[in-house]
Rosetta silent file (secondary structure, phi, psi, omega in degrees, C-alpha in Angstrom):
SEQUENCE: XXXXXXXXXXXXXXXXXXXXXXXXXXXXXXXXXXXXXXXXXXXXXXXXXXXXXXXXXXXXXXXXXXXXXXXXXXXXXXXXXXXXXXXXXXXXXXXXXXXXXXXXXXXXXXXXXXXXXXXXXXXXXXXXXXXXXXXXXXXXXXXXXXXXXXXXXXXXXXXXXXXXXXXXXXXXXXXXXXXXXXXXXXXXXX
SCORE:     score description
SCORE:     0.000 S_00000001
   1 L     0.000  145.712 -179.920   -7.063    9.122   23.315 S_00000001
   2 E  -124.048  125.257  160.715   -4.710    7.697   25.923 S_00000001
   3 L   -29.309   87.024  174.778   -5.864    6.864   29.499 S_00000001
   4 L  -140.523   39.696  161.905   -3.805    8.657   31.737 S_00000001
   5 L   101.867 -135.022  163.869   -5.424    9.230   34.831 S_00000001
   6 L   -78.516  -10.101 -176.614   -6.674   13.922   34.980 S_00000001
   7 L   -95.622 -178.428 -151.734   -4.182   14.238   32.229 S_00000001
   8 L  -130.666   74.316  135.029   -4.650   14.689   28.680 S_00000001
   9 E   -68.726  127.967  161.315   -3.319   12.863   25.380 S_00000001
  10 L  -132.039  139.575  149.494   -4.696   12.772   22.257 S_00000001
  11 L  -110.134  171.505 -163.498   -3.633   11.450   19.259 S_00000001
  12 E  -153.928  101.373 -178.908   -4.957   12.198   15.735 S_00000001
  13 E  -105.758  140.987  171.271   -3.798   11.385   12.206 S_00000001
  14 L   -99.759 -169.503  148.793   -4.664   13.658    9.226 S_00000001
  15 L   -97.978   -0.087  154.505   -3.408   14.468    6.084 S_00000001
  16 L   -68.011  -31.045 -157.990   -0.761   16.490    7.299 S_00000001
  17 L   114.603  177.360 -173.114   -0.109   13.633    9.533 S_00000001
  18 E   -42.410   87.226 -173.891    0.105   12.933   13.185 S_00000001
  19 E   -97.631  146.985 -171.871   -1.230   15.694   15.274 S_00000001
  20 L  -121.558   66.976  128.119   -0.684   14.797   19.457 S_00000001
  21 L    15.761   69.607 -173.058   -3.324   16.938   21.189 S_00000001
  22 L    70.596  160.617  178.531   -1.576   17.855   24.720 S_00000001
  23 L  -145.558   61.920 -153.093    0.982   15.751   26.147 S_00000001
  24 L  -129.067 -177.973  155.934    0.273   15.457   29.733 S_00000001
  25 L  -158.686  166.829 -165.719   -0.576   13.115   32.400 S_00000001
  26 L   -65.821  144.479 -179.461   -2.209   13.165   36.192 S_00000001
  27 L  -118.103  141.035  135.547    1.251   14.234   38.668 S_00000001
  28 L  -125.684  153.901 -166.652    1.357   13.758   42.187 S_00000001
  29 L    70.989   20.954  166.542    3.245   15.847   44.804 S_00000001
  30 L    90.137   10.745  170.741    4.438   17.856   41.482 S_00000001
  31 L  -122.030  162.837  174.300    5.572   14.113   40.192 S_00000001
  32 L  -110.120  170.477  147.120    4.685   11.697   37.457 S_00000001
  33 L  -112.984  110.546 -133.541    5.027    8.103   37.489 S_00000001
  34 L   -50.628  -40.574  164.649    7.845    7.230   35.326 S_00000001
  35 H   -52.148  -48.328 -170.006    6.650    3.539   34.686 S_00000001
  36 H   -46.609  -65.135 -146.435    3.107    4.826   33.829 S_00000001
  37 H   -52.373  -46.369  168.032    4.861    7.590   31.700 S_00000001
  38 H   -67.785  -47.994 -167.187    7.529    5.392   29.836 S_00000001
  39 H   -52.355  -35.904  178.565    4.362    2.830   29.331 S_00000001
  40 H   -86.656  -33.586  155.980    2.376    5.684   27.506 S_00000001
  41 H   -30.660  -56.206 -170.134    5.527    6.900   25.696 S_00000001
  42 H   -88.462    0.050  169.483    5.888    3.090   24.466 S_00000001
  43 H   -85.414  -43.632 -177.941    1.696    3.113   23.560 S_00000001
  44 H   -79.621  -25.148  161.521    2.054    5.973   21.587 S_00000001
  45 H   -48.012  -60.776  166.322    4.996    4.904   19.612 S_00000001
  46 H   -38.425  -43.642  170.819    2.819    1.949   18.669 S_00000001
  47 H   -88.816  -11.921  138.684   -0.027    3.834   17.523 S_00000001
  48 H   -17.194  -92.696 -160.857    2.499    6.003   15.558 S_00000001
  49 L   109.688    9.834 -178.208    3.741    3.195   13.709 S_00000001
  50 L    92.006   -1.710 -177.753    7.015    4.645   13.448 S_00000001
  51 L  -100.130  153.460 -179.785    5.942    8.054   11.514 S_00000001
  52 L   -51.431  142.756  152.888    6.907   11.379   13.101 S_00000001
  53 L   -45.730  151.308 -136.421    4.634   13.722   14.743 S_00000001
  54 L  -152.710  -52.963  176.391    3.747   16.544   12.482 S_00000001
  55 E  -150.979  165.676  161.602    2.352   19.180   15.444 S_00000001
  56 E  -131.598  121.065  153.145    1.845   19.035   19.227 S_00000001
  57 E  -136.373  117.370 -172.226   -0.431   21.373   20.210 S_00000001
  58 E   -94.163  122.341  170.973   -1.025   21.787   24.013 S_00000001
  59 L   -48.953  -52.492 -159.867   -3.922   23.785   25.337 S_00000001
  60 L  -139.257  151.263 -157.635   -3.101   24.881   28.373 S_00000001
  61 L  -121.771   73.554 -179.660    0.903   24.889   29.667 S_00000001
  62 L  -113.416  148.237 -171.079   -0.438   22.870   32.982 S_00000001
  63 H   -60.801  -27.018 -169.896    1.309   19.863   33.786 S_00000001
  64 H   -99.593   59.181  159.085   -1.037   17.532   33.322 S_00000001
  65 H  -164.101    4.875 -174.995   -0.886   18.406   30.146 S_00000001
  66 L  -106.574  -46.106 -114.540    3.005   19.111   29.334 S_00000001
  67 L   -77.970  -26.077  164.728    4.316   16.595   31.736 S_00000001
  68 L  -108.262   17.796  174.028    5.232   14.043   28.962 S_00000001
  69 H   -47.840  -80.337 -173.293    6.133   16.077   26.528 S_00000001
  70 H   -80.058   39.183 -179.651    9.680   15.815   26.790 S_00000001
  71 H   -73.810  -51.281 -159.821    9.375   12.059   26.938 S_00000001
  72 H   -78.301  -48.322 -176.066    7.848   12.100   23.571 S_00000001
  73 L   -72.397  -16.336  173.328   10.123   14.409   22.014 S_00000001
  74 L   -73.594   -5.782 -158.973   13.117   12.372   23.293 S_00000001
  75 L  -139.033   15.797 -160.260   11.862    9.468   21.143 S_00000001
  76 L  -146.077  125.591  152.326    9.928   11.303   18.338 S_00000001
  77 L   -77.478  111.060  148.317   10.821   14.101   16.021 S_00000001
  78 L   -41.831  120.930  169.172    8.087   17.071   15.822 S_00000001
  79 L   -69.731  -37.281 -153.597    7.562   19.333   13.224 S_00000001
  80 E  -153.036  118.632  164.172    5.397   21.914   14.971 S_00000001
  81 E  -133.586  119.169 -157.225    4.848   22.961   18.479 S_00000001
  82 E   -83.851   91.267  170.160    1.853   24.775   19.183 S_00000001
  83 E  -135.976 -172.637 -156.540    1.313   26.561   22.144 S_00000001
  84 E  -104.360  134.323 -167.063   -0.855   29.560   23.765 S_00000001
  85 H   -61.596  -23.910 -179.842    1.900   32.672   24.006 S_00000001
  86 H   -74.691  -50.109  174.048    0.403   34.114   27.269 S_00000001
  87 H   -48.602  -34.739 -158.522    0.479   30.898   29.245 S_00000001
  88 H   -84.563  -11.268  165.146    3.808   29.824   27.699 S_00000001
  89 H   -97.120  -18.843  142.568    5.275   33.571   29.008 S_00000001
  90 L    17.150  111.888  168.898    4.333   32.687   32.533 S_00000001
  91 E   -85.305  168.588 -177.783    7.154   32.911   34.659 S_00000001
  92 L   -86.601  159.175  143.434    8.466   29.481   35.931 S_00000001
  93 L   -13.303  -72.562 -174.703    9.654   28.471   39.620 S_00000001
  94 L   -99.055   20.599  165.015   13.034   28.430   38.397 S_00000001
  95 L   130.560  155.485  174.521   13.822   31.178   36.492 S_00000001
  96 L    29.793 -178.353  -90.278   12.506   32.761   33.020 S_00000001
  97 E  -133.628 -166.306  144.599    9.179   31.558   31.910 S_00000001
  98 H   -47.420  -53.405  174.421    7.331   27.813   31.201 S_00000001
  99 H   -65.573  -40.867  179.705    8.115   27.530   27.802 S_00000001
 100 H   -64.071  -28.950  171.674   11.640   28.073   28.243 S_00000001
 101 H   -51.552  -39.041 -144.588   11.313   25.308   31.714 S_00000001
 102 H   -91.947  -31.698 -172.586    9.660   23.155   29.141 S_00000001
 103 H   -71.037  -53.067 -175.589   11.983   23.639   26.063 S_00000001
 104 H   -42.010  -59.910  149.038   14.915   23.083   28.706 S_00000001
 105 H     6.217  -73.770 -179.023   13.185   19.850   29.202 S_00000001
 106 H   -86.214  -42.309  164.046   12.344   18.500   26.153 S_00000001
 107 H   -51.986  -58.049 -163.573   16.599   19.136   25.200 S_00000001
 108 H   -73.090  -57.004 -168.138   17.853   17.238   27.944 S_00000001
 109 H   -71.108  -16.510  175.941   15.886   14.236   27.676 S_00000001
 110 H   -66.076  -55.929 -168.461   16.359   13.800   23.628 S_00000001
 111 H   -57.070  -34.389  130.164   19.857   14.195   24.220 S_00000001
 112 H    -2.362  -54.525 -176.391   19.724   11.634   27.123 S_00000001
 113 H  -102.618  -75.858 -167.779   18.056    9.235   25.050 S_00000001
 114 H   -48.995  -49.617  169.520   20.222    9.314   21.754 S_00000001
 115 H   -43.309  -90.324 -164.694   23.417    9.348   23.775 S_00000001
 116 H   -42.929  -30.499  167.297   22.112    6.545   26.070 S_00000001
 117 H   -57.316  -64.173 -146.156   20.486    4.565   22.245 S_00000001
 118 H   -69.103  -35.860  177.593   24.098    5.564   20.978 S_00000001
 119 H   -63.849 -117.787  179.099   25.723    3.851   24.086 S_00000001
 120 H     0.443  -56.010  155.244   24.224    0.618   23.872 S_00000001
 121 H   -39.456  -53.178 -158.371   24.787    0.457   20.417 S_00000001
 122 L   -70.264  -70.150 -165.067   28.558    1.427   20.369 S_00000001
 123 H   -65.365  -42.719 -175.293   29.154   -1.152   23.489 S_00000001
 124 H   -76.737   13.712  172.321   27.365   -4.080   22.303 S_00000001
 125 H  -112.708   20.781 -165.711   29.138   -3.773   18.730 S_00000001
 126 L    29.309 -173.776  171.716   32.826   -2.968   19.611 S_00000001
 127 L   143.919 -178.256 -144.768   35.461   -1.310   18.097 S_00000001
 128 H   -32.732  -52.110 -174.347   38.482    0.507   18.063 S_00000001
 129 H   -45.266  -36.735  179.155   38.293    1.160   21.627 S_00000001
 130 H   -63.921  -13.305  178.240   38.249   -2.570   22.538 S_00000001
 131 H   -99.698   10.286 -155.471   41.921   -2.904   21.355 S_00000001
 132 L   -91.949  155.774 -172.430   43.044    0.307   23.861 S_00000001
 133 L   -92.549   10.634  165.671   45.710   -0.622   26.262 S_00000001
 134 L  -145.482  149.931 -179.884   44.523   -0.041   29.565 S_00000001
 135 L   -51.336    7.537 -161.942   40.641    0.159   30.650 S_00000001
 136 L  -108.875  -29.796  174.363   41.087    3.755   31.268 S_00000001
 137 L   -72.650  -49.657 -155.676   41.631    4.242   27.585 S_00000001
 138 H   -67.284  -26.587 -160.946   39.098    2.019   26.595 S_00000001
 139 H   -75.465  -41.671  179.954   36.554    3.972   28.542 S_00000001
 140 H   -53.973  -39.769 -175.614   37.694    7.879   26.964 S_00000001
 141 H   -64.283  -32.116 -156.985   37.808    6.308   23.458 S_00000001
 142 H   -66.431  -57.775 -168.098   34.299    4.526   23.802 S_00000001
 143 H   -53.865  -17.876  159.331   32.996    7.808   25.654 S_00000001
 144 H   -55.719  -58.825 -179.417   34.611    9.953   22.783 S_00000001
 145 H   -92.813   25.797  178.252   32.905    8.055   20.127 S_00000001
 146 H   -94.946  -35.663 -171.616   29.548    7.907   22.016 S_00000001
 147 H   -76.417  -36.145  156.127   29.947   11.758   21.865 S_00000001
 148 H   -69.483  -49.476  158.718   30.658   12.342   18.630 S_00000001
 149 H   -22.763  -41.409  165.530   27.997    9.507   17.493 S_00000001
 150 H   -91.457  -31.676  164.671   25.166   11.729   19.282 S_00000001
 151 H   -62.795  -67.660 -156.188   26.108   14.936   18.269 S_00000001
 152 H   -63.522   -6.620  173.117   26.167   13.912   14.738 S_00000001
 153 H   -55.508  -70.291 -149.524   22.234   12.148   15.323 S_00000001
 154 H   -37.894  -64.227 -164.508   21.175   15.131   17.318 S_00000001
 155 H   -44.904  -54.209  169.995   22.351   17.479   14.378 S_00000001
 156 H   -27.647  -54.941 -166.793   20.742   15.475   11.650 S_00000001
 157 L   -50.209  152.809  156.788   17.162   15.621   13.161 S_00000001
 158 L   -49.828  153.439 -177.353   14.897   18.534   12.062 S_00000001
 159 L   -92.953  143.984 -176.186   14.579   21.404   14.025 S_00000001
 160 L  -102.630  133.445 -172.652   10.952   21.775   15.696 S_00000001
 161 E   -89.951 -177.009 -174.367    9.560   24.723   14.958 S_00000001
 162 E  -155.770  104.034  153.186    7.201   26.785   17.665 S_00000001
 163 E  -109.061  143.413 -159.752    4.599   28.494   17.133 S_00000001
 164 E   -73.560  126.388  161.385    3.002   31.092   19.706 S_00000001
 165 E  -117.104  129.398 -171.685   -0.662   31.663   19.351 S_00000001
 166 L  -115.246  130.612 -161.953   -2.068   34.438   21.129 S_00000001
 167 L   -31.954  -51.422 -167.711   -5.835   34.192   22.173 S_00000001
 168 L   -77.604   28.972  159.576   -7.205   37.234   20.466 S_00000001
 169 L    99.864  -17.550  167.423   -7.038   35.592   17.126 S_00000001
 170 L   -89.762 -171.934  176.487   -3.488   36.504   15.752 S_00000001
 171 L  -173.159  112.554  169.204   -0.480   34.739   15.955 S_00000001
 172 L   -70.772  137.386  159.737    3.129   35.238   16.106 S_00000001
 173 E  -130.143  131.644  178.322    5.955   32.764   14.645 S_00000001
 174 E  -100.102   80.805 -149.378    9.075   31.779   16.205 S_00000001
 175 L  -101.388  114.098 -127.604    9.434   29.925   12.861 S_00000001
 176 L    16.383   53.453  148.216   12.221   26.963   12.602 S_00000001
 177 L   -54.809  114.893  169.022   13.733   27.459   15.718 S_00000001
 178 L   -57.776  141.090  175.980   15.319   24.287   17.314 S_00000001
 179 L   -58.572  149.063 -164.398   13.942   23.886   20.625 S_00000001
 180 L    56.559    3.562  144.668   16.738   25.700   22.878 S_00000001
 181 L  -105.007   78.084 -176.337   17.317   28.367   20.740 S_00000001
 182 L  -103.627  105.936  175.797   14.007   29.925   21.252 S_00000001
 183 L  -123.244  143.818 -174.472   13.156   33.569   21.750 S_00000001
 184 L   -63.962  132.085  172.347   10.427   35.342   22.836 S_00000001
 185 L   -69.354  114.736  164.734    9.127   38.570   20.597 S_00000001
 186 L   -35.200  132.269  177.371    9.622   41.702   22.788 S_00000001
 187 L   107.343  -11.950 -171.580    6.246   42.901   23.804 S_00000001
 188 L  -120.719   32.927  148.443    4.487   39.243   24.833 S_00000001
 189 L  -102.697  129.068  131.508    5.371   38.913   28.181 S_00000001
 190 L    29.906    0.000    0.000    2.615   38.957   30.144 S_00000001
């Protein structure tokens, strides 16, 4: 278990492998605090060891129990993401429901962080770009091959699959979806 104030992390290895038990920490004013947040990001990578996650499965789709979800997914591939289908059809603040807020989420920051990995790399190793004839060049090739360099990561990874479970003991699957193509089974919202 990781220390994170009211919020909730657990991790757990099995014989399937790594299961992560909520992903959340305490927010205030509706915020986290991104030093804590990166610090527990960079705990649990440690106690990984470098192997993948296997499932996430979050109880409840309250922040302080989502909220570092897509931290972890920016720096981790998932196999399986578990959550409970009435909470996760919820609507959101900003339009269509929690899971889709959360799925939105977890996509922006992986891509965020392989671009921004992908960056770093590209500029401290040179290349082609470094030979372009005006700095204007140099930046559109390097930002060209930062773009293709992350798309082809992104694509590689596995797709995380999502499954809904709905409290009275059944369970639907939205079975190898990539997170942002997700869709909800007609008939489950709430």
């Amino acid at each position: 278990a990781f220390a994170v104030g009211a919020g909730a992390t657990k991790l757990v290895r099995t014989e399937i492998g790594l299961i992560l038990i909520d992903a959340g920490m305490h927010q205030v004013g509706g915020n986290i605090n991104s030093a804590l947040a990166d610090a527990m990001v960079t705990r649990l990578e440690q106690a990984a060891g470098g192997e993948p996650i296997a499932e996430v499965v979050i109880t409840h789709m309250h922040a302080d129990h989502t909220a570092l979800l897509p931290r972890i997914y920016a720096r981790f591939e998932i196999g399986l993401l578990r959550v409970n289908a009435l909470q996760a059809m919820l609507p959101h603040g900003g339009g269509g429901n929690r899971l889709d807020a959360l799925v939105r989420e977890m996509g922006a920051a992986r891509i965020a962080h392989v671009t921004d990995q992908v960056r770093r790399e590209l500029e401290a190793g040179g290349g082609p770009w470094d030979s372009a004839p005006t700095p204007e060049a140099r930046r559109s090739q390097l930002q060209d091959a930062i773009n293709t360099e992350a798309s082809n990561r992104l694509a590689a990874m596995r797709p995380t699959r999502v499954m809904l479970n709905i409290p009275s003991g059944g369970q639907v699957v939205a079975a190898n979806l990539p997170l942002g193509d997700i869709t909800i089974p007609e008939g489950l919202e709430p």
